[in-house]
Amino acid sequence: GDSVTQMEGPVTLSEEAFLTINCTYTATGYPSLFWYVQYPGEGLQLLLKATKADDKGSNKGFEATYRKETTSFHLEKGSVQVSDSAVYFCALKMIKAAGNKLTFGGGTRVLVKP
Amino acid sequence: DAGITQSPRYKITETGRQVTLMCHQTWSHSYMFWYRQDLGHGLRLIYYSAAADITDKGEVPDGYVVSRSKTENFPLTLESATRSQTSVYFCASNPRDFNNQPQHFGDGTRLSIL
């Protein structure tokens, strides 16, 4: 079945450091890919998405590029802030997936220290 | 305000009791979902619904019951709660759209079963 693998956390960084969270997927076909962010005590919010190969999603200084050849969708941010401390989830959805279901990775906790 | 709301936000109950978690969305989205979030497991899909009166099992449905008599509501019931069902529960919704629209999440219900 379809699956998403993320690097395990926690990832601890200093403010203004560069952040990368690796995400790879296995899918029968060409999925759409998403990054969600979960701030403490809140639900998941969509951070960015990409729907086809070579698409780059971006939002709030975060970027991720859909790489079909490596089945990856790594999340990057050039200069993190304390407010970026959260749990980040990579997810995929197949075109016309039954029930519009998302498949999530296990999440990566990021802690940014001042 | 429009959106997706879950209630209660926190609940403590005892093993063997029945408990119902509520989810209400104001977007008239066709699809609704229930997930549980546990350390080490990420998000796992419990049940989902494609429309009123249509529900289907997800990855971990045992011990849970859902109903969807109205499009806007999707309650989740634990008929006889067990300690293993202690978790954070998230409801989500999605429009009927196969063009990869994101799911929208509520803020979650933290359920503790003693």
PDB file of C-alpha atoms in Angstrom:
ATOM      1  CA  GLY A   1       0.000   0.000   0.000  1.00  0.00           C
ATOM      2  CA  ASP A   2       0.904   3.663  -0.114  1.00  0.00           C
ATOM      3  CA  SER A   3       3.207   4.950   2.608  1.00  0.00           C
ATOM      4  CA  VAL A   4       5.148   8.027   3.729  1.00  0.00           C
ATOM      5  CA  THR A   5       8.417   7.975   5.651  1.00  0.00           C
ATOM      6  CA  GLN A   6       9.758  10.990   7.503  1.00  0.00           C
ATOM      7  CA  MET A   7      12.914  11.507   9.438  1.00  0.00           C
ATOM      8  CA  GLU A   8      12.403  10.974  13.128  1.00  0.00           C
ATOM      9  CA  GLY A   9      12.738  13.856  15.514  1.00  0.00           C
ATOM     10  CA  PRO A  10      13.071  15.744  17.552  1.00  0.00           C
ATOM     11  CA  VAL A  11      15.089  18.170  15.512  1.00  0.00           C
ATOM     12  CA  THR A  12      16.590  20.911  17.671  1.00  0.00           C
ATOM     13  CA  LEU A  13      17.927  24.053  16.027  1.00  0.00           C
ATOM     14  CA  SER A  14      19.027  27.534  16.924  1.00  0.00           C
ATOM     15  CA  GLU A  15      17.166  30.533  15.581  1.00  0.00           C
ATOM     16  CA  GLU A  16      18.195  31.494  12.024  1.00  0.00           C
ATOM     17  CA  ALA A  17      19.521  28.003  11.297  1.00  0.00           C
ATOM     18  CA  PHE A  18      18.641  26.079   8.122  1.00  0.00           C
ATOM     19  CA  LEU A  19      15.974  23.416   8.464  1.00  0.00           C
ATOM     20  CA  THR A  20      15.525  20.296   6.340  1.00  0.00           C
ATOM     21  CA  ILE A  21      12.998  17.562   7.064  1.00  0.00           C
ATOM     22  CA  ASN A  22      13.268  14.555   4.786  1.00  0.00           C
ATOM     23  CA  CYS A  23      10.165  12.885   3.389  1.00  0.00           C
ATOM     24  CA  THR A  24      10.004   9.974   0.966  1.00  0.00           C
ATOM     25  CA  TYR A  25       6.981   8.105  -0.269  1.00  0.00           C
ATOM     26  CA  THR A  26       5.883   4.849  -1.831  1.00  0.00           C
ATOM     27  CA  ALA A  27       2.813   4.937  -4.030  1.00  0.00           C
ATOM     28  CA  THR A  28       1.284   3.075  -6.948  1.00  0.00           C
ATOM     29  CA  GLY A  29       0.949   6.001  -9.289  1.00  0.00           C
ATOM     30  CA  TYR A  30       1.534   9.717  -8.963  1.00  0.00           C
ATOM     31  CA  PRO A  31       0.203  11.222  -5.775  1.00  0.00           C
ATOM     32  CA  SER A  32      -0.273  14.780  -4.655  1.00  0.00           C
ATOM     33  CA  LEU A  33       1.996  15.664  -1.762  1.00  0.00           C
ATOM     34  CA  PHE A  34       1.369  17.845   1.268  1.00  0.00           C
ATOM     35  CA  TRP A  35       3.137  19.234   4.288  1.00  0.00           C
ATOM     36  CA  TYR A  36       1.021  19.935   7.352  1.00  0.00           C
ATOM     37  CA  VAL A  37       2.134  21.731  10.512  1.00  0.00           C
ATOM     38  CA  GLN A  38       0.771  21.212  14.002  1.00  0.00           C
ATOM     39  CA  TYR A  39       1.454  23.885  16.601  1.00  0.00           C
ATOM     40  CA  PRO A  40       1.165  22.928  20.282  1.00  0.00           C
ATOM     41  CA  GLY A  41      -2.423  22.289  21.336  1.00  0.00           C
ATOM     42  CA  GLU A  42      -3.818  22.782  17.850  1.00  0.00           C
ATOM     43  CA  GLY A  43      -4.965  20.724  14.892  1.00  0.00           C
ATOM     44  CA  LEU A  44      -3.067  20.262  11.664  1.00  0.00           C
ATOM     45  CA  GLN A  45      -2.849  23.121   9.191  1.00  0.00           C
ATOM     46  CA  LEU A  46      -1.856  22.826   5.569  1.00  0.00           C
ATOM     47  CA  LEU A  47       1.590  24.364   5.069  1.00  0.00           C
ATOM     48  CA  LEU A  48       2.137  23.697   1.369  1.00  0.00           C
ATOM     49  CA  LYS A  49       1.360  21.231  -1.391  1.00  0.00           C
ATOM     50  CA  ALA A  50       2.501  20.047  -4.804  1.00  0.00           C
ATOM     51  CA  THR A  51       0.340  18.129  -7.245  1.00  0.00           C
ATOM     52  CA  LYS A  52       2.781  16.982  -9.929  1.00  0.00           C
ATOM     53  CA  ALA A  53       6.430  16.213 -10.525  1.00  0.00           C
ATOM     54  CA  ASP A  54       8.847  19.167 -10.285  1.00  0.00           C
ATOM     55  CA  ASP A  55       6.197  21.383  -8.680  1.00  0.00           C
ATOM     56  CA  LYS A  56       7.508  23.493  -5.830  1.00  0.00           C
ATOM     57  CA  GLY A  57       5.188  24.331  -2.969  1.00  0.00           C
ATOM     58  CA  SER A  58       6.025  27.317  -0.791  1.00  0.00           C
ATOM     59  CA  ASN A  59       4.524  29.170   2.138  1.00  0.00           C
ATOM     60  CA  LYS A  60       5.795  31.180   5.143  1.00  0.00           C
ATOM     61  CA  GLY A  61       9.403  30.760   3.975  1.00  0.00           C
ATOM     62  CA  PHE A  62       9.085  26.973   3.696  1.00  0.00           C
ATOM     63  CA  GLU A  63       9.626  25.181   0.406  1.00  0.00           C
ATOM     64  CA  ALA A  64       9.370  21.633  -0.869  1.00  0.00           C
ATOM     65  CA  THR A  65       9.879  20.239  -4.371  1.00  0.00           C
ATOM     66  CA  TYR A  66       8.104  17.161  -5.710  1.00  0.00           C
ATOM     67  CA  ARG A  67      10.892  14.861  -6.950  1.00  0.00           C
ATOM     68  CA  LYS A  68       9.438  11.911  -8.837  1.00  0.00           C
ATOM     69  CA  GLU A  69      12.821  10.350  -9.593  1.00  0.00           C
ATOM     70  CA  THR A  70      13.687  10.071  -5.900  1.00  0.00           C
ATOM     71  CA  THR A  71      10.069   9.837  -4.655  1.00  0.00           C
ATOM     72  CA  SER A  72      10.798  12.643  -2.212  1.00  0.00           C
ATOM     73  CA  PHE A  73       9.252  15.863  -0.937  1.00  0.00           C
ATOM     74  CA  HIS A  74      11.759  17.315   1.503  1.00  0.00           C
ATOM     75  CA  LEU A  75      10.775  20.399   3.481  1.00  0.00           C
ATOM     76  CA  GLU A  76      13.261  23.268   3.811  1.00  0.00           C
ATOM     77  CA  LYS A  77      13.446  26.679   5.412  1.00  0.00           C
ATOM     78  CA  GLY A  78      16.458  28.913   5.199  1.00  0.00           C
ATOM     79  CA  SER A  79      16.197  30.716   8.540  1.00  0.00           C
ATOM     80  CA  VAL A  80      13.948  29.321  11.242  1.00  0.00           C
ATOM     81  CA  GLN A  81      12.322  31.266  14.059  1.00  0.00           C
ATOM     82  CA  VAL A  82      11.224  30.199  17.511  1.00  0.00           C
ATOM     83  CA  SER A  83       7.645  30.381  16.234  1.00  0.00           C
ATOM     84  CA  ASP A  84       8.421  27.536  13.786  1.00  0.00           C
ATOM     85  CA  SER A  85       8.596  25.103  16.690  1.00  0.00           C
ATOM     86  CA  ALA A  86       5.928  22.542  15.839  1.00  0.00           C
ATOM     87  CA  VAL A  87       5.335  19.039  14.533  1.00  0.00           C
ATOM     88  CA  TYR A  88       5.518  18.690  10.753  1.00  0.00           C
ATOM     89  CA  PHE A  89       3.699  15.964   8.836  1.00  0.00           C
ATOM     90  CA  CYS A  90       4.294  14.872   5.269  1.00  0.00           C
ATOM     91  CA  ALA A  91       1.289  13.318   3.533  1.00  0.00           C
ATOM     92  CA  LEU A  92       0.175  11.995   0.170  1.00  0.00           C
ATOM     93  CA  LYS A  93      -3.117  11.574  -1.598  1.00  0.00           C
ATOM     94  CA  MET A  94      -3.710   9.594  -4.740  1.00  0.00           C
ATOM     95  CA  ILE A  95      -5.721  11.089  -7.559  1.00  0.00           C
ATOM     96  CA  LYS A  96      -9.347  10.062  -7.017  1.00  0.00           C
ATOM     97  CA  ALA A  97      -8.381   8.214  -3.859  1.00  0.00           C
ATOM     98  CA  ALA A  98     -11.262   6.309  -2.361  1.00  0.00           C
ATOM     99  CA  GLY A  99     -12.728   8.517   0.327  1.00  0.00           C
ATOM    100  CA  ASN A 100     -10.252  11.309  -0.473  1.00  0.00           C
ATOM    101  CA  LYS A 101      -7.980   9.717   2.093  1.00  0.00           C
ATOM    102  CA  LEU A 102      -4.606  11.086   3.087  1.00  0.00           C
ATOM    103  CA  THR A 103      -1.673   8.893   4.059  1.00  0.00           C
ATOM    104  CA  PHE A 104       0.497  10.556   6.715  1.00  0.00           C
ATOM    105  CA  GLY A 105       4.069  10.133   7.775  1.00  0.00           C
ATOM    106  CA  GLY A 106       4.845   9.772  11.464  1.00  0.00           C
ATOM    107  CA  GLY A 107       5.564  13.459  12.024  1.00  0.00           C
ATOM    108  CA  THR A 108       8.774  15.283  12.913  1.00  0.00           C
ATOM    109  CA  ARG A 109       8.949  17.490  15.975  1.00  0.00           C
ATOM    110  CA  VAL A 110      11.035  20.629  15.499  1.00  0.00           C
ATOM    111  CA  LEU A 111      12.241  22.739  18.399  1.00  0.00           C
ATOM    112  CA  VAL A 112      13.850  26.096  17.659  1.00  0.00           C
ATOM    113  CA  LYS A 113      15.795  27.670  20.498  1.00  0.00           C
ATOM    114  CA  PRO A 114      16.468  31.425  20.772  1.00  0.00           C
TER     115      PRO A 114
ATOM    116  CA  ASP B   1     -17.067  31.829  12.516  1.00  0.00           C
ATOM    117  CA  ALA B   2     -17.023  29.207   9.812  1.00  0.00           C
ATOM    118  CA  GLY B   3     -14.827  26.196  10.321  1.00  0.00           C
ATOM    119  CA  ILE B   4     -14.627  22.841  11.976  1.00  0.00           C
ATOM    120  CA  THR B   5     -15.181  22.537  15.707  1.00  0.00           C
ATOM    121  CA  GLN B   6     -14.705  19.617  18.036  1.00  0.00           C
ATOM    122  CA  SER B   7     -16.178  19.132  21.463  1.00  0.00           C
ATOM    123  CA  PRO B   8     -15.262  18.585  24.148  1.00  0.00           C
ATOM    124  CA  ARG B   9     -11.619  19.702  23.976  1.00  0.00           C
ATOM    125  CA  TYR B  10     -10.733  17.550  26.981  1.00  0.00           C
ATOM    126  CA  LYS B  11     -12.471  14.515  28.438  1.00  0.00           C
ATOM    127  CA  ILE B  12     -11.643  12.129  31.242  1.00  0.00           C
ATOM    128  CA  THR B  13     -13.701   8.985  31.658  1.00  0.00           C
ATOM    129  CA  GLU B  14     -13.473   5.465  33.025  1.00  0.00           C
ATOM    130  CA  THR B  15     -13.050   2.133  31.300  1.00  0.00           C
ATOM    131  CA  GLY B  16     -16.323   0.614  30.169  1.00  0.00           C
ATOM    132  CA  ARG B  17     -18.127   3.930  29.806  1.00  0.00           C
ATOM    133  CA  GLN B  18     -19.598   5.168  26.572  1.00  0.00           C
ATOM    134  CA  VAL B  19     -18.273   8.473  25.334  1.00  0.00           C
ATOM    135  CA  THR B  20     -19.136  10.513  22.252  1.00  0.00           C
ATOM    136  CA  LEU B  21     -16.872  13.039  20.599  1.00  0.00           C
ATOM    137  CA  MET B  22     -18.577  15.665  18.494  1.00  0.00           C
ATOM    138  CA  CYS B  23     -17.470  17.222  15.239  1.00  0.00           C
ATOM    139  CA  HIS B  24     -19.264  20.008  13.399  1.00  0.00           C
ATOM    140  CA  GLN B  25     -18.269  21.770  10.176  1.00  0.00           C
ATOM    141  CA  THR B  26     -19.863  24.785   8.552  1.00  0.00           C
ATOM    142  CA  TRP B  27     -18.454  24.438   5.032  1.00  0.00           C
ATOM    143  CA  SER B  28     -20.895  21.766   3.824  1.00  0.00           C
ATOM    144  CA  HIS B  29     -17.906  19.600   2.915  1.00  0.00           C
ATOM    145  CA  SER B  30     -18.886  16.174   1.653  1.00  0.00           C
ATOM    146  CA  TYR B  31     -16.057  14.244   3.278  1.00  0.00           C
ATOM    147  CA  MET B  32     -15.369  13.984   6.974  1.00  0.00           C
ATOM    148  CA  PHE B  33     -12.734  11.979   8.831  1.00  0.00           C
ATOM    149  CA  TRP B  34     -11.767  10.871  12.307  1.00  0.00           C
ATOM    150  CA  TYR B  35      -8.131  10.303  13.228  1.00  0.00           C
ATOM    151  CA  ARG B  36      -6.351   9.395  16.406  1.00  0.00           C
ATOM    152  CA  GLN B  37      -2.881  10.689  17.155  1.00  0.00           C
ATOM    153  CA  ASP B  38      -0.550   8.649  19.344  1.00  0.00           C
ATOM    154  CA  LEU B  39       3.127   9.006  20.068  1.00  0.00           C
ATOM    155  CA  GLY B  40       5.061   6.791  17.701  1.00  0.00           C
ATOM    156  CA  HIS B  41       2.115   6.233  15.356  1.00  0.00           C
ATOM    157  CA  GLY B  42       1.460   9.616  13.825  1.00  0.00           C
ATOM    158  CA  LEU B  43      -2.146  10.004  12.658  1.00  0.00           C
ATOM    159  CA  ARG B  44      -4.239   6.941  12.001  1.00  0.00           C
ATOM    160  CA  LEU B  45      -7.599   7.020  10.271  1.00  0.00           C
ATOM    161  CA  ILE B  46     -10.454   5.554  12.295  1.00  0.00           C
ATOM    162  CA  TYR B  47     -13.498   6.172  10.089  1.00  0.00           C
ATOM    163  CA  TYR B  48     -14.468   8.427   7.258  1.00  0.00           C
ATOM    164  CA  SER B  49     -17.633   9.509   5.524  1.00  0.00           C
ATOM    165  CA  ALA B  50     -18.171  10.527   1.914  1.00  0.00           C
ATOM    166  CA  ALA B  51     -21.638  12.018   2.500  1.00  0.00           C
ATOM    167  CA  ALA B  52     -24.572  11.894   4.869  1.00  0.00           C
ATOM    168  CA  ASP B  53     -25.483   8.291   5.667  1.00  0.00           C
ATOM    169  CA  ILE B  54     -22.317   6.953   4.030  1.00  0.00           C
ATOM    170  CA  THR B  55     -19.493   5.847   6.332  1.00  0.00           C
ATOM    171  CA  ASP B  56     -16.528   3.556   5.926  1.00  0.00           C
ATOM    172  CA  LYS B  57     -13.805   2.024   8.044  1.00  0.00           C
ATOM    173  CA  GLY B  58     -10.301   3.376   8.121  1.00  0.00           C
ATOM    174  CA  GLU B  59      -7.130   1.811   9.445  1.00  0.00           C
ATOM    175  CA  VAL B  60      -8.131   1.364  13.127  1.00  0.00           C
ATOM    176  CA  PRO B  61     -11.965   1.158  13.424  1.00  0.00           C
ATOM    177  CA  ASP B  62     -12.322  -1.466  16.169  1.00  0.00           C
ATOM    178  CA  GLY B  63     -14.067  -0.182  19.274  1.00  0.00           C
ATOM    179  CA  TYR B  64     -15.519   2.881  17.541  1.00  0.00           C
ATOM    180  CA  VAL B  65     -18.866   3.717  15.990  1.00  0.00           C
ATOM    181  CA  VAL B  66     -19.745   6.677  13.770  1.00  0.00           C
ATOM    182  CA  SER B  67     -22.865   8.106  12.267  1.00  0.00           C
ATOM    183  CA  ARG B  68     -23.614  10.893   9.832  1.00  0.00           C
ATOM    184  CA  SER B  69     -27.272  11.791   9.714  1.00  0.00           C
ATOM    185  CA  LYS B  70     -26.486  15.380   8.669  1.00  0.00           C
ATOM    186  CA  THR B  71     -23.738  16.629   6.396  1.00  0.00           C
ATOM    187  CA  GLU B  72     -22.333  18.992   9.007  1.00  0.00           C
ATOM    188  CA  ASN B  73     -22.011  16.561  11.915  1.00  0.00           C
ATOM    189  CA  PHE B  74     -19.879  13.456  12.325  1.00  0.00           C
ATOM    190  CA  PRO B  75     -19.907  12.137  15.910  1.00  0.00           C
ATOM    191  CA  LEU B  76     -17.513   9.416  17.039  1.00  0.00           C
ATOM    192  CA  THR B  77     -18.645   7.063  19.815  1.00  0.00           C
ATOM    193  CA  LEU B  78     -16.565   4.757  21.954  1.00  0.00           C
ATOM    194  CA  GLU B  79     -19.180   2.267  23.068  1.00  0.00           C
ATOM    195  CA  SER B  80     -17.137   0.773  25.923  1.00  0.00           C
ATOM    196  CA  ALA B  81     -13.985   2.777  26.444  1.00  0.00           C
ATOM    197  CA  THR B  82     -10.662   1.040  27.053  1.00  0.00           C
ATOM    198  CA  ARG B  83      -7.351   2.464  28.259  1.00  0.00           C
ATOM    199  CA  SER B  84      -5.823   1.827  24.834  1.00  0.00           C
ATOM    200  CA  GLN B  85      -8.224   4.403  23.435  1.00  0.00           C
ATOM    201  CA  THR B  86      -6.571   7.174  25.427  1.00  0.00           C
ATOM    202  CA  SER B  87      -5.420   9.488  22.658  1.00  0.00           C
ATOM    203  CA  VAL B  88      -5.893  12.810  20.931  1.00  0.00           C
ATOM    204  CA  TYR B  89      -8.699  12.641  18.387  1.00  0.00           C
ATOM    205  CA  PHE B  90      -8.910  14.870  15.342  1.00  0.00           C
ATOM    206  CA  CYS B  91     -11.800  15.451  13.026  1.00  0.00           C
ATOM    207  CA  ALA B  92     -11.202  16.707   9.490  1.00  0.00           C
ATOM    208  CA  SER B  93     -13.240  17.604   6.423  1.00  0.00           C
ATOM    209  CA  ASN B  94     -12.667  17.856   2.683  1.00  0.00           C
ATOM    210  CA  PRO B  95     -14.846  19.074  -0.160  1.00  0.00           C
ATOM    211  CA  ARG B  96     -15.920  16.610  -2.847  1.00  0.00           C
ATOM    212  CA  ASP B  97     -12.988  17.413  -5.054  1.00  0.00           C
ATOM    213  CA  PHE B  98     -10.600  15.042  -6.710  1.00  0.00           C
ATOM    214  CA  ASN B  99      -8.181  17.837  -7.506  1.00  0.00           C
ATOM    215  CA  ASN B 100      -6.273  17.377  -4.307  1.00  0.00           C
ATOM    216  CA  GLN B 101      -7.805  19.921  -2.027  1.00  0.00           C
ATOM    217  CA  PRO B 102      -6.395  19.711   1.490  1.00  0.00           C
ATOM    218  CA  GLN B 103      -8.196  18.371   4.482  1.00  0.00           C
ATOM    219  CA  HIS B 104      -9.154  20.912   7.172  1.00  0.00           C
ATOM    220  CA  PHE B 105      -8.660  19.853  10.767  1.00  0.00           C
ATOM    221  CA  GLY B 106     -10.315  20.677  14.053  1.00  0.00           C
ATOM    222  CA  ASP B 107      -8.290  21.479  17.164  1.00  0.00           C
ATOM    223  CA  GLY B 108      -8.683  17.997  18.604  1.00  0.00           C
ATOM    224  CA  THR B 109     -10.149  16.286  21.650  1.00  0.00           C
ATOM    225  CA  ARG B 110      -7.753  14.982  24.269  1.00  0.00           C
ATOM    226  CA  LEU B 111      -9.363  11.863  25.751  1.00  0.00           C
ATOM    227  CA  SER B 112      -8.049  10.123  28.848  1.00  0.00           C
ATOM    228  CA  ILE B 113      -9.504   6.806  29.952  1.00  0.00           C
ATOM    229  CA  LEU B 114      -8.706   5.759  33.504  1.00  0.00           C
TER     230      LEU B 114
END
